[in-house]
């Protein structure tokens, strides 16, 4: 079974700063996918970014980028030029390459952007 | 497209009562999932379905039953609710594509069992 660990329960940064959220995972699979989901106070789960394990290039989506270290089983999320609207819970998630199984989530990091 | 919708949004039950949560998706997705979210725990998979008429157990299936009679609907049932089932329930769906695990989530149902 896979496990996903987010070691930072809460982080707080000033608006416009850069922040990095950590995620490590454990798996014996070679083909898998990793995701970061954002959950604002509205409770809606929003996909932020995804990474396919067979791709060496780190994924980027506007201000969001990842540092994927496959050998170290590390998948951190970097948010540049942070905005007040980035305040939310952030969940790291693992999906096996088979596709049908559900995702395994970490416990989340509560990110607070201070004005 | 409405995406993934869940009914109801909130519900309060007494111990021993039963209820059914409805999830509907209009994206023609093959796979559907039910998760529960508890404080400090992230989301945990309850049951899932890889197609109409099929269901499978996830990480925390005890106390729940599911059915997928139509491709677009996935029902989660609690036959005899317990306080330990107080949680926020999320439904999700995904398509059999080259990124099969990309899941689209509903808005959640907050269930309180007294």
Short mmCIF file of C-alpha atoms in Angstrom, two decimals:
data_model
loop_
_atom_site.label_atom_id
_atom_site.label_comp_id
_atom_site.label_asym_id
_atom_site.label_seq_id
_atom_site.Cartn_x
_atom_site.Cartn_y
_atom_site.Cartn_z
CA UNK A 1 0.00 0.00 0.00
CA UNK A 2 1.11 3.52 -0.71
CA UNK A 3 1.57 6.20 1.91
CA UNK A 4 1.75 9.96 1.50
CA UNK A 5 3.28 12.19 4.17
CA UNK A 6 2.94 15.94 4.51
CA UNK A 7 5.10 17.01 7.42
CA UNK A 8 3.96 20.63 7.66
CA UNK A 9 0.51 20.90 9.28
CA UNK A 10 0.46 24.69 8.86
CA UNK A 11 2.51 27.37 7.14
CA UNK A 12 2.18 31.13 7.05
CA UNK A 13 3.89 33.57 4.66
CA UNK A 14 3.50 37.18 3.59
CA UNK A 15 1.74 38.07 0.39
CA UNK A 16 4.06 38.06 -2.66
CA UNK A 17 6.55 35.70 -1.01
CA UNK A 18 7.47 32.28 -2.34
CA UNK A 19 6.48 29.22 -0.31
CA UNK A 20 7.29 25.53 -0.67
CA UNK A 21 5.07 22.75 0.63
CA UNK A 22 6.65 19.36 1.24
CA UNK A 23 5.36 15.91 0.36
CA UNK A 24 6.99 12.51 0.49
CA UNK A 25 5.50 9.20 -0.54
CA UNK A 26 6.28 5.54 -0.40
CA UNK A 27 5.51 3.07 -3.16
CA UNK A 28 6.94 0.03 -4.87
CA UNK A 29 5.36 0.98 -8.19
CA UNK A 30 7.29 2.47 -11.06
CA UNK A 31 4.37 3.94 -13.00
CA UNK A 32 2.23 6.41 -11.08
CA UNK A 33 0.93 9.95 -10.89
CA UNK A 34 1.22 12.65 -8.24
CA UNK A 35 -1.15 15.53 -7.64
CA UNK A 36 -1.53 18.65 -5.55
CA UNK A 37 -5.10 19.61 -4.68
CA UNK A 38 -6.23 22.89 -3.12
CA UNK A 39 -9.18 23.03 -0.75
CA UNK A 40 -10.30 26.59 0.07
CA UNK A 41 -12.83 27.33 2.83
CA UNK A 42 -15.59 26.57 0.32
CA UNK A 43 -14.54 22.92 0.71
CA UNK A 44 -14.28 22.35 -3.06
CA UNK A 45 -11.31 20.19 -4.10
CA UNK A 46 -9.42 21.91 -6.91
CA UNK A 47 -6.62 20.29 -8.90
CA UNK A 48 -3.55 22.55 -8.82
CA UNK A 49 -0.93 20.53 -10.65
CA UNK A 50 -0.08 16.96 -11.61
CA UNK A 51 3.10 15.04 -12.39
CA UNK A 52 3.52 11.81 -14.26
CA UNK A 53 6.28 9.70 -12.72
CA UNK A 54 7.80 8.68 -16.05
CA UNK A 55 8.38 12.35 -16.97
CA UNK A 56 11.64 13.79 -15.69
CA UNK A 57 10.62 17.38 -16.37
CA UNK A 58 8.96 19.10 -13.43
CA UNK A 59 5.41 20.27 -14.04
CA UNK A 60 4.53 23.97 -13.95
CA UNK A 61 1.19 25.80 -14.00
CA UNK A 62 1.57 29.58 -13.93
CA UNK A 63 2.73 30.46 -10.36
CA UNK A 64 2.72 26.81 -9.28
CA UNK A 65 5.58 24.40 -9.89
CA UNK A 66 6.78 21.13 -8.45
CA UNK A 67 10.13 19.67 -7.55
CA UNK A 68 9.77 15.97 -8.31
CA UNK A 69 12.62 13.80 -7.03
CA UNK A 70 11.69 10.24 -7.99
CA UNK A 71 14.62 8.50 -6.32
CA UNK A 72 13.99 10.36 -3.08
CA UNK A 73 10.19 9.92 -3.45
CA UNK A 74 9.69 13.60 -2.87
CA UNK A 75 7.11 15.88 -4.51
CA UNK A 76 7.14 19.45 -3.24
CA UNK A 77 4.93 22.31 -4.41
CA UNK A 78 6.33 25.80 -4.91
CA UNK A 79 3.99 28.77 -5.03
CA UNK A 80 5.58 31.95 -6.37
CA UNK A 81 4.28 35.47 -5.79
CA UNK A 82 1.74 34.16 -3.27
CA UNK A 83 -1.68 35.79 -3.20
CA UNK A 84 -4.37 36.07 -0.53
CA UNK A 85 -6.52 33.72 -2.59
CA UNK A 86 -3.91 31.00 -2.17
CA UNK A 87 -4.96 30.63 1.48
CA UNK A 88 -6.30 27.06 1.69
CA UNK A 89 -5.59 23.48 2.66
CA UNK A 90 -3.23 21.79 0.21
CA UNK A 91 -3.25 18.04 -0.23
CA UNK A 92 -0.64 15.90 -1.91
CA UNK A 93 -2.08 12.78 -3.55
CA UNK A 94 -0.75 9.58 -5.15
CA UNK A 95 -2.44 7.64 -7.93
CA UNK A 96 -1.23 4.29 -9.22
CA UNK A 97 -0.61 3.83 -12.89
CA UNK A 98 -3.40 1.30 -13.27
CA UNK A 99 -5.86 4.14 -13.24
CA UNK A 100 -8.90 2.59 -11.60
CA UNK A 101 -7.91 2.79 -7.96
CA UNK A 102 -8.65 5.84 -5.91
CA UNK A 103 -6.10 8.38 -4.77
CA UNK A 104 -4.10 8.18 -1.57
CA UNK A 105 -3.97 11.55 0.14
CA UNK A 106 -1.67 13.14 2.67
CA UNK A 107 -3.11 14.82 5.73
CA UNK A 108 -2.73 18.26 4.24
CA UNK A 109 -0.95 21.54 4.91
CA UNK A 110 -2.91 24.61 5.93
CA UNK A 111 -1.35 27.53 4.06
CA UNK A 112 -2.10 31.04 5.27
CA UNK A 113 -1.12 34.05 3.18
CA UNK A 114 -0.83 37.15 5.34
CA UNK A 115 -1.54 40.60 3.83
CA UNK B 1 -21.81 20.92 -17.73
CA UNK B 2 -22.64 20.69 -14.04
CA UNK B 3 -19.65 18.39 -13.46
CA UNK B 4 -20.04 16.34 -10.27
CA UNK B 5 -23.00 17.11 -8.04
CA UNK B 6 -23.88 15.70 -4.62
CA UNK B 7 -27.21 15.53 -2.81
CA UNK B 8 -27.78 16.58 -0.06
CA UNK B 9 -25.22 19.20 0.96
CA UNK B 10 -25.92 18.85 4.69
CA UNK B 11 -27.68 16.25 6.80
CA UNK B 12 -28.12 15.48 10.48
CA UNK B 13 -29.02 11.93 11.49
CA UNK B 14 -29.69 10.17 14.74
CA UNK B 15 -27.76 7.02 15.62
CA UNK B 16 -29.32 4.03 13.91
CA UNK B 17 -31.04 5.95 11.11
CA UNK B 18 -30.33 5.20 7.48
CA UNK B 19 -29.73 7.45 4.52
CA UNK B 20 -28.42 7.52 0.97
CA UNK B 21 -26.06 10.06 -0.53
CA UNK B 22 -26.41 10.62 -4.25
CA UNK B 23 -23.57 11.51 -6.59
CA UNK B 24 -24.20 12.40 -10.22
CA UNK B 25 -21.78 13.28 -13.02
CA UNK B 26 -22.50 14.47 -16.53
CA UNK B 27 -19.02 14.00 -18.01
CA UNK B 28 -19.56 10.39 -19.13
CA UNK B 29 -16.80 9.25 -16.79
CA UNK B 30 -16.26 5.54 -16.24
CA UNK B 31 -14.82 5.67 -12.74
CA UNK B 32 -16.51 7.03 -9.63
CA UNK B 33 -15.37 7.23 -6.03
CA UNK B 34 -16.60 7.98 -2.52
CA UNK B 35 -14.21 9.50 0.04
CA UNK B 36 -14.62 10.73 3.57
CA UNK B 37 -12.70 13.62 5.08
CA UNK B 38 -12.16 13.88 8.82
CA UNK B 39 -10.28 16.67 10.63
CA UNK B 40 -6.53 16.22 10.30
CA UNK B 41 -6.92 13.05 8.23
CA UNK B 42 -7.06 14.09 4.59
CA UNK B 43 -9.39 12.12 2.31
CA UNK B 44 -9.81 8.36 2.60
CA UNK B 45 -11.38 6.11 0.00
CA UNK B 46 -14.58 4.31 1.04
CA UNK B 47 -15.72 2.53 -2.15
CA UNK B 48 -15.23 2.97 -5.84
CA UNK B 49 -16.67 1.82 -9.16
CA UNK B 50 -14.93 1.19 -12.46
CA UNK B 51 -18.14 1.00 -14.45
CA UNK B 52 -21.90 0.55 -14.40
CA UNK B 53 -22.88 -2.39 -12.23
CA UNK B 54 -19.47 -2.79 -10.58
CA UNK B 55 -18.22 -1.68 -7.16
CA UNK B 56 -15.15 -2.32 -5.03
CA UNK B 57 -14.02 -1.63 -1.48
CA UNK B 58 -11.56 1.08 -0.63
CA UNK B 59 -9.59 1.78 2.50
CA UNK B 60 -12.50 2.35 4.94
CA UNK B 61 -15.60 0.47 3.62
CA UNK B 62 -17.13 -0.78 6.88
CA UNK B 63 -20.61 0.55 7.61
CA UNK B 64 -21.24 1.69 4.03
CA UNK B 65 -22.77 0.17 0.92
CA UNK B 66 -22.75 1.49 -2.63
CA UNK B 67 -24.52 0.93 -5.91
CA UNK B 68 -23.90 2.02 -9.49
CA UNK B 69 -27.02 1.10 -11.45
CA UNK B 70 -26.50 3.89 -13.97
CA UNK B 71 -23.19 5.12 -15.34
CA UNK B 72 -23.82 8.68 -14.25
CA UNK B 73 -24.89 7.92 -10.66
CA UNK B 74 -23.06 6.48 -7.67
CA UNK B 75 -24.99 6.02 -4.41
CA UNK B 76 -23.51 5.72 -0.93
CA UNK B 77 -25.72 4.18 1.73
CA UNK B 78 -25.51 4.12 5.49
CA UNK B 79 -27.81 1.40 6.82
CA UNK B 80 -27.43 2.19 10.53
CA UNK B 81 -25.61 5.45 11.12
CA UNK B 82 -23.07 5.76 13.94
CA UNK B 83 -21.43 8.87 15.43
CA UNK B 84 -18.10 7.66 13.98
CA UNK B 85 -19.58 8.30 10.52
CA UNK B 86 -19.82 12.02 11.18
CA UNK B 87 -17.67 13.40 8.39
CA UNK B 88 -17.60 15.29 5.13
CA UNK B 89 -18.22 12.99 2.18
CA UNK B 90 -16.83 13.67 -1.28
CA UNK B 91 -17.72 12.02 -4.52
CA UNK B 92 -15.31 12.09 -7.46
CA UNK B 93 -15.18 10.80 -11.00
CA UNK B 94 -12.50 10.21 -13.60
CA UNK B 95 -12.30 9.23 -17.22
CA UNK B 96 -10.35 6.35 -18.69
CA UNK B 97 -7.82 8.56 -20.39
CA UNK B 98 -4.07 8.70 -20.59
CA UNK B 99 -4.18 10.39 -17.17
CA UNK B 100 -6.69 8.05 -15.56
CA UNK B 101 -6.24 9.22 -12.01
CA UNK B 102 -7.21 12.86 -12.60
CA UNK B 103 -10.32 13.03 -10.48
CA UNK B 104 -13.03 15.68 -10.49
CA UNK B 105 -14.68 16.26 -7.15
CA UNK B 106 -18.17 17.19 -6.06
CA UNK B 107 -18.79 19.94 -3.47
CA UNK B 108 -19.09 17.54 -0.55
CA UNK B 109 -21.82 16.52 1.91
CA UNK B 110 -21.46 17.35 5.59
CA UNK B 111 -23.06 14.58 7.65
CA UNK B 112 -23.53 14.74 11.41
CA UNK B 113 -24.67 11.68 13.35
CA UNK B 114 -25.94 12.43 16.84
#
